[in-house]
Amino acid sequence: MPLPQPGGIVNLLLVFLFGGGGWILAAYLKTAPVRHPEKESIAAGVPRNEPGIFAADALHILAADKAEAKEFDDLLARYGSGTSDLQLLAVAVMEKWTASDAAGALSAGLPRCKDHAPGALPRVMALLGSRPEIPVTSLMAALPSEPLRRECLSALGEASGRASKSDALAQTGALTPGERTLFVREWHRGRAAGDLPAAQKSAAALTDSDDRPAARLGCLLARAVTEPEAVLRESANREDFPQIAETAFHRWLARDSGAAWNFAASLKDDLRVTDIAKAIVKAEMERRNLSETMPELTTLLGRLFPASYPAELTGMMIPALAAERGENAQKFIEQQAGSPDIRRHAGVAVLFDTLCAIDPPAAWRLAEFCVQAEGAKDGRASHQWISAMKRDLATPQQRLEAGFPDFTDMSNLAQHWLKVDPPAAITAFCSRGVDPVLQRMVIETALSTSGANIPAEELLEWAKKQPAQIHDAIKARTGK
Amino acid sequence: MAHHRHRERTKTKHALLLRCLCALVGLSFGLAAGLYFSNPLVEAVNAMQGGGAGPLAKNAPLPPMGAPLQERVAAVGRMDDDALIGLLSAMQDEWTRSGGTPEAEFRTMLNLRILFSRWTDLKGLKALKGALGLKDPRLMEMALEAAMTEWGLRDMLAASQSLTLIPGTLSRQRAMTALVRAGVRRSPVQGLAITGKMGPDAALLLRRTAGAEWMSRDATHALRFLTQEPGMNGTLPAGWALGQWLLEDPAGFMAWRKKDPAAANSMPRMRFPEDTISPGRLTRLHAELAKEFGTLDGGAAWLLKASGAPNLYPLQLKAPLAAAQAEMDAWGNTPAPDSKPEVSLNWLIYTSHARAVRMLALQLAESDPAAALKWLASLPAKEEPELLAPAVALKWLAQAPASAPGRIVSSDSANPVMKAAAGVAARSLVQADPLKSLESVATLSLDEKAAESLKAAAFSELASRSPATLLDWITAHPNSPVPAAATAAAVKALARTDLPRALQWVQQKAAPAEKAGLMASVFETMLRNDRDAALEYLKSLPAGKEREAAMLVQLNADIEIAQTDTFFAANLLPDCFEHALQLSADEERLKALRRVIQCMKQMRVPEEKMLSHPNLRAADRTALLKNS
């Protein structure tokens, strides 16, 4: 057989060489499959579990000039009714829809939001309320029922005030007195944000004796944002001063924190010093982590309250600190108490309540700490309250004086713990050395319809695999 | 030869042609095969980048730092880590500028989801750290949720291993639930399985979150998987998940109930997590129940049966007043509680009832505070409804600031609930307009004690807010008794701003019995403002009670000064002694003399000379010597 000629080999080589080159070129030209579908792809059937699809949909909606029912329905098909993803995107769709076709958004968009994204309704009401072509009457008629109604009404009031829809104030006939006050206040608040003299003129022109103060409060709240210092000084005698102070400090701190802090520091002997301190602490807590802002806050509060902080203030700060880190809250109480023994400070009751909700095992340890210290009395299995209502309304100081922690505190802990981790709660309460009254209480709470409402059979089923002590205790209480 | 050469050339030409052909064939086959079978060398052009021409094209430059936020967000698909950090900072600035309003929350969350979708495509851990670096706690929580949702859709395992980086129990829980939801969207079974490894403390929370997410796709399967565990370990998360799903998507739940009645009938007791209850969801649940069962009551009956609990206050299925009345009816029929609340179950029932009454009263007050007060007033005394009255009254006052105080105050004052509310309303009346409240006392049906207390509060408020008005009012109402403390406070306050007017009022209008005390108040201010003028004035005063009261003020002021400085003491105290000698009332004089002598001893000023003062009366000397 003749050997292949050199020319043939060269040809073959050429085929392979160019073939390889073609392959590489093709690979270069070919892009990876697009993970995020193109814009046109907001369509039913595309699964929402695809990474990046939400972002692609959001960008598409944000880039579009208009939106309509189709976009909403496509989103609904992809994300499902009632989901938070749908709610976020629905607001974006409604923004575009309202801008391009407000009447359509009202007639077709609003009912869709009501049915599938109710959380977006206040925002949608505000969007529609700000459009001049949409009469307030039609929006009032479309207001949802309670408990969402007030939130929507408030948003609608502010938006129509911003849009200077004076006729809105005449449309409040069908509202209850409380709703009417809310609407008038928010309308004037919105109006004052754009044109304060006009809002003040409108407030002065109101004839209803309840509308007028509500309108004035709305104007004050709007002014509190722009000229906080003047508003705080002139409203010091008002009963709603705390609300005004909160509004004022919320924006003031973000804009010019130095001036806000100096103002607060200058009010050392003012009658409203506690309200001011509460407002500033609340605004700071919303702005920054409390543990971060503590050094500055401590300096300010130390100047305002040289002896000790008011109970309302500690009642605000302890839960926030505990939510960040339990130890921070404990340290704060130690500073307030002036010693590491926090058991005689009312803040310990506040800390306990907070821990019950966010970290029940830590609350259990705190209760143990309170009763195990030298000289402490263990009152966890009894209580001194003669009325449940009084106990429910008692202040931390009153609870401390009545003996903290007591049976009610432990019962609250049991209820919270049983909601998040029933096995752990029952195991802790039924462990060796715990008072039988508390053991009985936790099992009764687990079974009671006012408590965790766990069926007896299910509790027994679980108890079978537990130590004999727990099993016996549960068996004794269930009678099975 | 030429022919041979020609043949050779032709052959070469053919060979070259053949080679070109071979190259072409190779290239074509290579291209075709490559297009079908090769791995792409170029990263995909993301949909977010758009492609094609324009600013969204993949090679278009990134928007500059100062560009509008939305423009930067639109270009997020082309950004690398550094650019994403910059964009996150810009979002934080925007959030701070907007003041964190609810409107801003929607847009910010949307932007965060877009940003973290890209960032977790690049590097999940860095994205998480970026979220954790945010200063604003609310924004950080939102960013954590967005980051975990996007990372969970891509790599749940890696995301779950980084949860420990998140400080703060609540933030971690929120991030965990977002992660679990995303994981279940990718793979329900894996998502549910991984919950056990994420945090034993929050196992129930995570299982129910996973269950609720899964149920929105396939409830029957989800229920089967959740209830695999025996006893309450299976039924509790399933019950919570069912409740959460019902709240999130009531229409979907009802559709499943009809589609799979067997599974729906054997489902465990439904429970409703408080963290998923929102006004929007409740409104939708109410509408869906009414639609499904004809009336809300029908829906409520089904829900009560499905949950096995007699009361579901957080869901509030009845109108507030009806719910409140139903609670009292149910309480009346409760056999368990004894007359005396004692420890254990009875106490639990009592506290639950008290909490329910409080919650219902406040809810009713939100919509109709007058009805809430009326309902509280109708409750038996042992319920202690008067303890709740102030809170309800405050709600009413906030809703009707002008008309409510009068209506509350003039209601039946014999009822303890109305009495407690009236106290709050009276304070509000006084706070709003003390003068008007003084005038309206007569028109309100208050008992004598309440009327007196309202008046006293109004006088005190007026004295501090507008002293001149109070003094005018006193002049205009000579027969109305005004507390001396309020008049004194008003005179003192007026003296600070308008001394001649205060002085004139005291001299001409003040009641004779109060004149001396009031003069002392005015003189104290005069002394503080201009000592020389005050002393001149004192000299001009005729002898009498007013003069002596003023002298006493001066004496006290001088002793106070002397006590601070030895030098002043040596000069001032002998003069003080002289002034004290001029006092006519024996008791006052002796008291003043004693104070001066005591101060002299204290400041080491020789007092012997004083005791031999020629004007010192014998009786006074004897008393002072006896003391020393």
mmCIF file of N, CA and C in Angstrom, chain A residues 11 14-15 18-19 23 26-28 30 32 36-37 49 51-52 54 59 62 81-82 85 95 115 118 147-148 178 181 209-210 237 239 250-251 287 324 387 390 392 407-408 412 415 419-420 422 440 444 449 452-453 458 465, chain B residues 18-19 22-23 26 30-31 35 38 40-42 44 46-48 70 98-99 107 113 136-137 154 168 185-186 204 230 235-236 269 271 274 280 283-284 307 310 344-345 347-348 355 358 384 399-400 402-403 428 431 465:
data_model
loop_
_atom_site.group_PDB
_atom_site.id
_atom_site.type_symbol
_atom_site.label_atom_id
_atom_site.label_comp_id
_atom_site.label_asym_id
_atom_site.label_seq_id
_atom_site.Cartn_x
_atom_site.Cartn_y
_atom_site.Cartn_z
ATOM 1 N N ASN A 11 -2.603 18.505 3.778
ATOM 2 C CA ASN A 11 -4.035 18.814 3.650
ATOM 3 C C ASN A 11 -4.803 18.392 4.905
ATOM 4 N N LEU A 14 -4.082 20.641 7.611
ATOM 5 C CA LEU A 14 -4.818 21.899 7.412
ATOM 6 C C LEU A 14 -6.266 21.776 7.882
ATOM 7 N N VAL A 15 -6.881 20.627 7.536
ATOM 8 C CA VAL A 15 -8.275 20.410 7.957
ATOM 9 C C VAL A 15 -8.378 20.495 9.483
ATOM 10 N N PHE A 18 -7.408 24.165 10.833
ATOM 11 C CA PHE A 18 -8.496 25.132 10.646
ATOM 12 C C PHE A 18 -9.764 24.717 11.401
ATOM 13 N N GLY A 19 -9.938 23.413 11.497
ATOM 14 C CA GLY A 19 -11.089 22.904 12.282
ATOM 15 C C GLY A 19 -10.983 23.364 13.731
ATOM 16 N N TRP A 23 -13.297 25.904 15.812
ATOM 17 C CA TRP A 23 -13.901 25.536 17.121
ATOM 18 C C TRP A 23 -13.686 26.669 18.136
ATOM 19 N N ALA A 26 -15.664 29.645 17.263
ATOM 20 C CA ALA A 26 -17.081 29.427 17.615
ATOM 21 C C ALA A 26 -17.282 29.591 19.121
ATOM 22 N N ALA A 27 -16.322 29.019 19.862
ATOM 23 C CA ALA A 27 -16.435 29.117 21.329
ATOM 24 C C ALA A 27 -16.346 30.566 21.781
ATOM 25 N N TYR A 28 -15.517 31.312 21.040
ATOM 26 C CA TYR A 28 -15.379 32.721 21.410
ATOM 27 C C TYR A 28 -16.648 33.510 21.084
ATOM 28 N N LYS A 30 -19.567 32.273 20.765
ATOM 29 C CA LYS A 30 -20.743 31.785 21.500
ATOM 30 C C LYS A 30 -20.691 32.321 22.941
ATOM 31 N N ALA A 32 -22.186 32.420 26.945
ATOM 32 C CA ALA A 32 -22.799 31.480 27.890
ATOM 33 C C ALA A 32 -24.310 31.695 27.900
ATOM 34 N N HIS A 36 -30.198 35.362 33.234
ATOM 35 C CA HIS A 36 -31.343 36.221 33.507
ATOM 36 C C HIS A 36 -32.086 36.425 32.214
ATOM 37 N N PRO A 37 -33.345 36.085 32.197
ATOM 38 C CA PRO A 37 -34.073 36.205 30.951
ATOM 39 C C PRO A 37 -34.141 37.655 30.487
ATOM 40 N N ASN A 49 -37.665 30.656 40.926
ATOM 41 C CA ASN A 49 -36.523 30.208 41.713
ATOM 42 C C ASN A 49 -35.212 30.381 40.958
ATOM 43 N N PRO A 51 -31.995 32.085 39.888
ATOM 44 C CA PRO A 51 -31.267 33.208 40.478
ATOM 45 C C PRO A 51 -31.205 34.377 39.506
ATOM 46 N N GLY A 52 -31.421 35.543 40.011
ATOM 47 C CA GLY A 52 -31.287 36.738 39.193
ATOM 48 C C GLY A 52 -32.547 37.152 38.472
ATOM 49 N N PHE A 54 -35.438 37.889 39.652
ATOM 50 C CA PHE A 54 -36.113 39.008 40.330
ATOM 51 C C PHE A 54 -35.451 40.332 39.924
ATOM 52 N N LEU A 59 -35.360 45.408 37.087
ATOM 53 C CA LEU A 59 -34.694 46.366 36.201
ATOM 54 C C LEU A 59 -35.524 46.659 34.971
ATOM 55 N N LEU A 62 -38.283 48.994 36.071
ATOM 56 C CA LEU A 62 -37.773 50.336 36.361
ATOM 57 C C LEU A 62 -37.367 51.081 35.093
ATOM 58 N N SER A 81 -49.366 34.955 44.526
ATOM 59 C CA SER A 81 -50.124 35.946 45.283
ATOM 60 C C SER A 81 -49.609 36.041 46.715
ATOM 61 N N GLY A 82 -49.532 37.253 47.222
ATOM 62 C CA GLY A 82 -49.197 37.450 48.636
ATOM 63 C C GLY A 82 -47.726 37.368 48.977
ATOM 64 N N ASP A 85 -41.963 39.248 47.258
ATOM 65 C CA ASP A 85 -41.374 39.609 45.961
ATOM 66 C C ASP A 85 -42.406 40.323 45.099
ATOM 67 N N GLU A 95 -46.221 52.260 40.108
ATOM 68 C CA GLU A 95 -45.624 53.594 39.897
ATOM 69 C C GLU A 95 -45.660 53.951 38.420
ATOM 70 N N ASP A 115 -56.118 42.379 46.049
ATOM 71 C CA ASP A 115 -56.242 40.916 46.058
ATOM 72 C C ASP A 115 -54.916 40.193 46.262
ATOM 73 N N PRO A 118 -51.621 43.201 49.334
ATOM 74 C CA PRO A 118 -52.282 44.188 50.196
ATOM 75 C C PRO A 118 -51.304 45.100 50.930
ATOM 76 N N PRO A 147 -57.932 46.075 59.239
ATOM 77 C CA PRO A 147 -57.091 47.061 59.916
ATOM 78 C C PRO A 147 -56.190 47.867 58.972
ATOM 79 N N LEU A 148 -56.332 47.676 57.665
ATOM 80 C CA LEU A 148 -55.456 48.394 56.745
ATOM 81 C C LEU A 148 -55.973 49.793 56.436
ATOM 82 N N GLY A 178 -62.701 59.691 64.172
ATOM 83 C CA GLY A 178 -61.274 59.402 64.303
ATOM 84 C C GLY A 178 -60.583 59.407 62.946
ATOM 85 N N THR A 181 -60.260 62.995 61.661
ATOM 86 C CA THR A 181 -59.140 63.725 62.290
ATOM 87 C C THR A 181 -57.823 63.325 61.637
ATOM 88 N N SER A 209 -64.569 72.127 65.220
ATOM 89 C CA SER A 209 -63.653 72.337 66.348
ATOM 90 C C SER A 209 -62.627 71.219 66.479
ATOM 91 N N ASP A 210 -62.920 70.021 65.971
ATOM 92 C CA ASP A 210 -61.928 68.944 66.031
ATOM 93 C C ASP A 210 -60.986 68.982 64.839
ATOM 94 N N ASN A 237 -45.793 73.316 75.462
ATOM 95 C CA ASN A 237 -46.955 73.165 76.341
ATOM 96 C C ASN A 237 -48.015 72.223 75.784
ATOM 97 N N GLU A 239 -49.964 68.894 74.529
ATOM 98 C CA GLU A 239 -50.036 67.515 75.023
ATOM 99 C C GLU A 239 -49.383 66.531 74.055
ATOM 100 N N HIS A 250 -36.203 63.136 64.320
ATOM 101 C CA HIS A 250 -35.978 62.108 63.304
ATOM 102 C C HIS A 250 -35.202 62.681 62.117
ATOM 103 N N ARG A 251 -35.643 63.840 61.629
ATOM 104 C CA ARG A 251 -34.964 64.435 60.471
ATOM 105 C C ARG A 251 -33.774 65.287 60.882
ATOM 106 N N ARG A 287 -31.524 55.361 63.609
ATOM 107 C CA ARG A 287 -30.447 55.773 62.707
ATOM 108 C C ARG A 287 -29.220 54.876 62.808
ATOM 109 N N GLU A 324 -29.677 43.647 70.285
ATOM 110 C CA GLU A 324 -28.360 43.626 69.650
ATOM 111 C C GLU A 324 -27.474 42.562 70.296
ATOM 112 N N SER A 387 -54.849 41.067 91.552
ATOM 113 C CA SER A 387 -55.660 41.255 90.346
ATOM 114 C C SER A 387 -54.788 41.088 89.104
ATOM 115 N N LYS A 390 -54.180 44.412 87.278
ATOM 116 C CA LYS A 390 -53.148 45.274 87.884
ATOM 117 C C LYS A 390 -51.771 44.759 87.490
ATOM 118 N N ASP A 392 -51.040 43.091 84.852
ATOM 119 C CA ASP A 392 -50.819 43.309 83.433
ATOM 120 C C ASP A 392 -50.386 44.757 83.149
ATOM 121 N N PHE A 407 -44.398 34.248 89.810
ATOM 122 C CA PHE A 407 -45.078 33.197 89.051
ATOM 123 C C PHE A 407 -45.545 33.696 87.673
ATOM 124 N N THR A 408 -46.050 34.936 87.652
ATOM 125 C CA THR A 408 -46.541 35.469 86.365
ATOM 126 C C THR A 408 -45.399 35.637 85.380
ATOM 127 N N ASN A 412 -45.233 33.840 81.840
ATOM 128 C CA ASN A 412 -45.005 34.528 80.559
ATOM 129 C C ASN A 412 -43.855 33.893 79.799
ATOM 130 N N GLN A 415 -44.967 30.684 78.257
ATOM 131 C CA GLN A 415 -45.794 30.873 77.054
ATOM 132 C C GLN A 415 -44.945 31.219 75.837
ATOM 133 N N LYS A 419 -43.840 28.660 72.475
ATOM 134 C CA LYS A 419 -44.147 29.015 71.089
ATOM 135 C C LYS A 419 -42.961 28.744 70.176
ATOM 136 N N VAL A 420 -41.740 28.976 70.686
ATOM 137 C CA VAL A 420 -40.580 28.832 69.795
ATOM 138 C C VAL A 420 -39.868 27.496 69.926
ATOM 139 N N PRO A 422 -40.976 24.206 72.180
ATOM 140 C CA PRO A 422 -41.667 23.530 73.295
ATOM 141 C C PRO A 422 -40.838 22.461 73.993
ATOM 142 N N ARG A 440 -45.749 22.000 87.012
ATOM 143 C CA ARG A 440 -47.168 21.822 86.692
ATOM 144 C C ARG A 440 -47.628 22.941 85.744
ATOM 145 N N GLU A 444 -49.383 22.614 82.092
ATOM 146 C CA GLU A 444 -50.738 23.160 81.914
ATOM 147 C C GLU A 444 -50.761 24.222 80.811
ATOM 148 N N THR A 449 -55.720 25.904 76.120
ATOM 149 C CA THR A 449 -56.052 26.621 74.883
ATOM 150 C C THR A 449 -55.652 28.090 74.985
ATOM 151 N N ALA A 452 -50.149 27.167 74.898
ATOM 152 C CA ALA A 452 -49.601 26.668 73.626
ATOM 153 C C ALA A 452 -50.582 25.777 72.868
ATOM 154 N N ASN A 453 -51.611 25.302 73.545
ATOM 155 C CA ASN A 453 -52.681 24.544 72.873
ATOM 156 C C ASN A 453 -52.143 23.302 72.155
ATOM 157 N N GLU A 458 -50.180 14.377 71.460
ATOM 158 C CA GLU A 458 -48.905 14.746 70.826
ATOM 159 C C GLU A 458 -47.831 15.004 71.880
ATOM 160 N N LYS A 465 -40.155 9.627 74.673
ATOM 161 C CA LYS A 465 -38.714 9.531 74.400
ATOM 162 C C LYS A 465 -37.903 10.387 75.372
ATOM 163 N N LEU B 18 -6.560 22.727 -3.379
ATOM 164 C CA LEU B 18 -6.990 21.623 -2.506
ATOM 165 C C LEU B 18 -6.737 21.978 -1.037
ATOM 166 N N ARG B 19 -5.577 22.605 -0.814
ATOM 167 C CA ARG B 19 -5.264 22.966 0.573
ATOM 168 C C ARG B 19 -6.238 24.031 1.094
ATOM 169 N N CYS B 22 -9.304 22.285 1.848
ATOM 170 C CA CYS B 22 -9.180 21.536 3.121
ATOM 171 C C CYS B 22 -9.295 22.488 4.316
ATOM 172 N N ALA B 23 -8.609 23.647 4.166
ATOM 173 C CA ALA B 23 -8.665 24.625 5.267
ATOM 174 C C ALA B 23 -10.098 25.107 5.479
ATOM 175 N N GLY B 26 -12.139 22.370 7.034
ATOM 176 C CA GLY B 26 -11.796 22.263 8.452
ATOM 177 C C GLY B 26 -12.420 23.383 9.265
ATOM 178 N N GLY B 30 -15.142 22.911 12.015
ATOM 179 C CA GLY B 30 -14.733 23.377 13.348
ATOM 180 C C GLY B 30 -15.721 24.388 13.909
ATOM 181 N N LEU B 31 -16.088 25.333 13.045
ATOM 182 C CA LEU B 31 -17.045 26.353 13.499
ATOM 183 C C LEU B 31 -18.383 25.737 13.901
ATOM 184 N N LEU B 35 -19.791 25.673 17.548
ATOM 185 C CA LEU B 35 -21.024 26.369 17.939
ATOM 186 C C LEU B 35 -21.969 25.462 18.720
ATOM 187 N N SER B 38 -18.943 23.423 21.817
ATOM 188 C CA SER B 38 -17.867 24.033 22.628
ATOM 189 C C SER B 38 -18.421 24.685 23.895
ATOM 190 N N PRO B 40 -18.509 27.984 26.054
ATOM 191 C CA PRO B 40 -18.288 29.383 25.678
ATOM 192 C C PRO B 40 -17.071 29.964 26.387
ATOM 193 N N LEU B 41 -16.309 30.718 25.631
ATOM 194 C CA LEU B 41 -15.132 31.352 26.238
ATOM 195 C C LEU B 41 -15.489 32.694 26.882
ATOM 196 N N VAL B 42 -16.559 33.283 26.402
ATOM 197 C CA VAL B 42 -16.929 34.609 26.913
ATOM 198 C C VAL B 42 -18.078 34.472 27.895
ATOM 199 N N ALA B 44 -21.403 35.190 29.858
ATOM 200 C CA ALA B 44 -22.691 35.593 29.286
ATOM 201 C C ALA B 44 -22.948 37.077 29.464
ATOM 202 N N ASN B 46 -25.295 39.446 30.626
ATOM 203 C CA ASN B 46 -26.415 39.341 31.531
ATOM 204 C C ASN B 46 -27.607 40.160 31.046
ATOM 205 N N ALA B 47 -28.767 39.692 31.328
ATOM 206 C CA ALA B 47 -29.955 40.452 30.926
ATOM 207 C C ALA B 47 -29.950 41.829 31.560
ATOM 208 N N MET B 48 -29.364 41.884 32.767
ATOM 209 C CA MET B 48 -29.318 43.171 33.452
ATOM 210 C C MET B 48 -28.482 44.168 32.666
ATOM 211 N N GLN B 70 -30.701 55.611 40.341
ATOM 212 C CA GLN B 70 -31.353 54.619 39.489
ATOM 213 C C GLN B 70 -30.497 54.281 38.274
ATOM 214 N N SER B 98 -33.830 60.348 52.615
ATOM 215 C CA SER B 98 -35.300 60.192 52.544
ATOM 216 C C SER B 98 -35.914 60.067 53.944
ATOM 217 N N GLY B 99 -35.080 59.840 54.930
ATOM 218 C CA GLY B 99 -35.595 59.721 56.297
ATOM 219 C C GLY B 99 -36.205 58.362 56.578
ATOM 220 N N ARG B 107 -38.684 51.126 47.475
ATOM 221 C CA ARG B 107 -37.691 51.327 46.421
ATOM 222 C C ARG B 107 -36.319 50.858 46.889
ATOM 223 N N ARG B 113 -32.203 44.331 46.402
ATOM 224 C CA ARG B 113 -32.312 42.999 45.789
ATOM 225 C C ARG B 113 -31.522 42.954 44.471
ATOM 226 N N ASP B 136 -26.996 52.165 59.351
ATOM 227 C CA ASP B 136 -28.414 52.280 59.720
ATOM 228 C C ASP B 136 -28.987 50.881 60.003
ATOM 229 N N PRO B 137 -29.513 50.665 61.226
ATOM 230 C CA PRO B 137 -29.939 49.297 61.557
ATOM 231 C C PRO B 137 -31.072 48.772 60.685
ATOM 232 N N ARG B 154 -28.624 30.953 45.158
ATOM 233 C CA ARG B 154 -27.440 30.480 44.424
ATOM 234 C C ARG B 154 -26.697 29.374 45.152
ATOM 235 N N GLY B 168 -26.470 39.989 66.652
ATOM 236 C CA GLY B 168 -27.862 40.388 66.957
ATOM 237 C C GLY B 168 -28.827 39.268 66.649
ATOM 238 N N ARG B 185 -37.212 27.606 47.743
ATOM 239 C CA ARG B 185 -37.605 27.914 46.366
ATOM 240 C C ARG B 185 -36.759 27.111 45.388
ATOM 241 N N ARG B 186 -35.484 26.951 45.707
ATOM 242 C CA ARG B 186 -34.601 26.174 44.826
ATOM 243 C C ARG B 186 -34.898 24.693 44.941
ATOM 244 N N LEU B 204 -37.876 25.558 65.146
ATOM 245 C CA LEU B 204 -39.315 25.624 64.881
ATOM 246 C C LEU B 204 -39.623 26.775 63.910
ATOM 247 N N PRO B 230 -42.477 12.378 64.677
ATOM 248 C CA PRO B 230 -43.622 11.983 65.500
ATOM 249 C C PRO B 230 -44.002 13.053 66.528
ATOM 250 N N THR B 235 -46.126 18.019 64.323
ATOM 251 C CA THR B 235 -47.395 18.752 64.151
ATOM 252 C C THR B 235 -47.263 20.253 64.439
ATOM 253 N N LEU B 236 -46.375 20.610 65.375
ATOM 254 C CA LEU B 236 -46.269 22.041 65.698
ATOM 255 C C LEU B 236 -45.726 22.858 64.517
ATOM 256 N N ARG B 269 -53.461 21.206 64.081
ATOM 257 C CA ARG B 269 -54.046 22.483 64.521
ATOM 258 C C ARG B 269 -53.269 23.654 63.942
ATOM 259 N N ARG B 271 -51.808 27.364 63.645
ATOM 260 C CA ARG B 271 -51.326 28.385 64.579
ATOM 261 C C ARG B 271 -50.887 29.603 63.779
ATOM 262 N N GLU B 274 -47.129 35.498 65.224
ATOM 263 C CA GLU B 274 -47.372 36.934 65.353
ATOM 264 C C GLU B 274 -46.502 37.758 64.411
ATOM 265 N N GLY B 280 -52.224 44.450 56.280
ATOM 266 C CA GLY B 280 -52.563 44.063 54.908
ATOM 267 C C GLY B 280 -53.031 42.621 54.822
ATOM 268 N N THR B 283 -56.492 42.110 56.518
ATOM 269 C CA THR B 283 -57.595 42.613 55.693
ATOM 270 C C THR B 283 -57.912 41.601 54.591
ATOM 271 N N ARG B 284 -56.868 41.069 53.998
ATOM 272 C CA ARG B 284 -57.069 40.111 52.906
ATOM 273 C C ARG B 284 -57.654 38.796 53.425
ATOM 274 N N SER B 307 -58.120 25.782 64.316
ATOM 275 C CA SER B 307 -57.006 26.116 65.218
ATOM 276 C C SER B 307 -57.179 25.475 66.589
ATOM 277 N N PRO B 310 -60.078 28.754 71.454
ATOM 278 C CA PRO B 310 -61.351 29.453 71.568
ATOM 279 C C PRO B 310 -61.276 30.917 71.149
ATOM 280 N N SER B 344 -50.889 28.806 89.067
ATOM 281 C CA SER B 344 -51.115 27.779 88.062
ATOM 282 C C SER B 344 -52.257 28.125 87.130
ATOM 283 N N LEU B 345 -53.006 27.130 86.705
ATOM 284 C CA LEU B 345 -53.913 27.307 85.573
ATOM 285 C C LEU B 345 -54.885 28.462 85.759
ATOM 286 N N TRP B 347 -54.547 31.210 87.380
ATOM 287 C CA TRP B 347 -53.877 32.491 87.189
ATOM 288 C C TRP B 347 -53.610 32.735 85.704
ATOM 289 N N LEU B 348 -53.268 31.660 85.017
ATOM 290 C CA LEU B 348 -53.016 31.759 83.582
ATOM 291 C C LEU B 348 -54.280 32.225 82.859
ATOM 292 N N ARG B 355 -55.497 40.360 79.639
ATOM 293 C CA ARG B 355 -54.810 40.826 78.436
ATOM 294 C C ARG B 355 -55.792 41.006 77.281
ATOM 295 N N ARG B 358 -57.843 44.123 77.812
ATOM 296 C CA ARG B 358 -57.033 45.312 77.516
ATOM 297 C C ARG B 358 -56.901 45.509 76.005
ATOM 298 N N GLU B 384 -61.940 45.513 87.106
ATOM 299 C CA GLU B 384 -61.132 46.732 87.262
ATOM 300 C C GLU B 384 -60.969 47.492 85.942
ATOM 301 N N GLN B 399 -58.194 61.662 68.918
ATOM 302 C CA GLN B 399 -59.060 61.651 67.739
ATOM 303 C C GLN B 399 -59.950 62.890 67.653
ATOM 304 N N ALA B 400 -60.379 63.374 68.793
ATOM 305 C CA ALA B 400 -61.249 64.556 68.786
ATOM 306 C C ALA B 400 -60.739 65.533 69.833
ATOM 307 N N ALA B 402 -60.828 68.634 70.374
ATOM 308 C CA ALA B 402 -61.641 69.742 70.893
ATOM 309 C C ALA B 402 -62.897 69.259 71.602
ATOM 310 N N SER B 403 -63.590 68.311 70.997
ATOM 311 C CA SER B 403 -64.891 67.942 71.567
ATOM 312 C C SER B 403 -64.791 66.851 72.642
ATOM 313 N N SER B 428 -56.281 67.386 80.020
ATOM 314 C CA SER B 428 -56.158 67.789 78.624
ATOM 315 C C SER B 428 -56.791 69.159 78.395
ATOM 316 N N GLN B 431 -54.517 71.725 79.795
ATOM 317 C CA GLN B 431 -53.319 71.833 78.968
ATOM 318 C C GLN B 431 -53.619 72.636 77.696
ATOM 319 N N ARG B 465 -47.965 79.829 82.478
ATOM 320 C CA ARG B 465 -48.017 80.118 81.046
ATOM 321 C C ARG B 465 -48.304 81.596 80.762
#
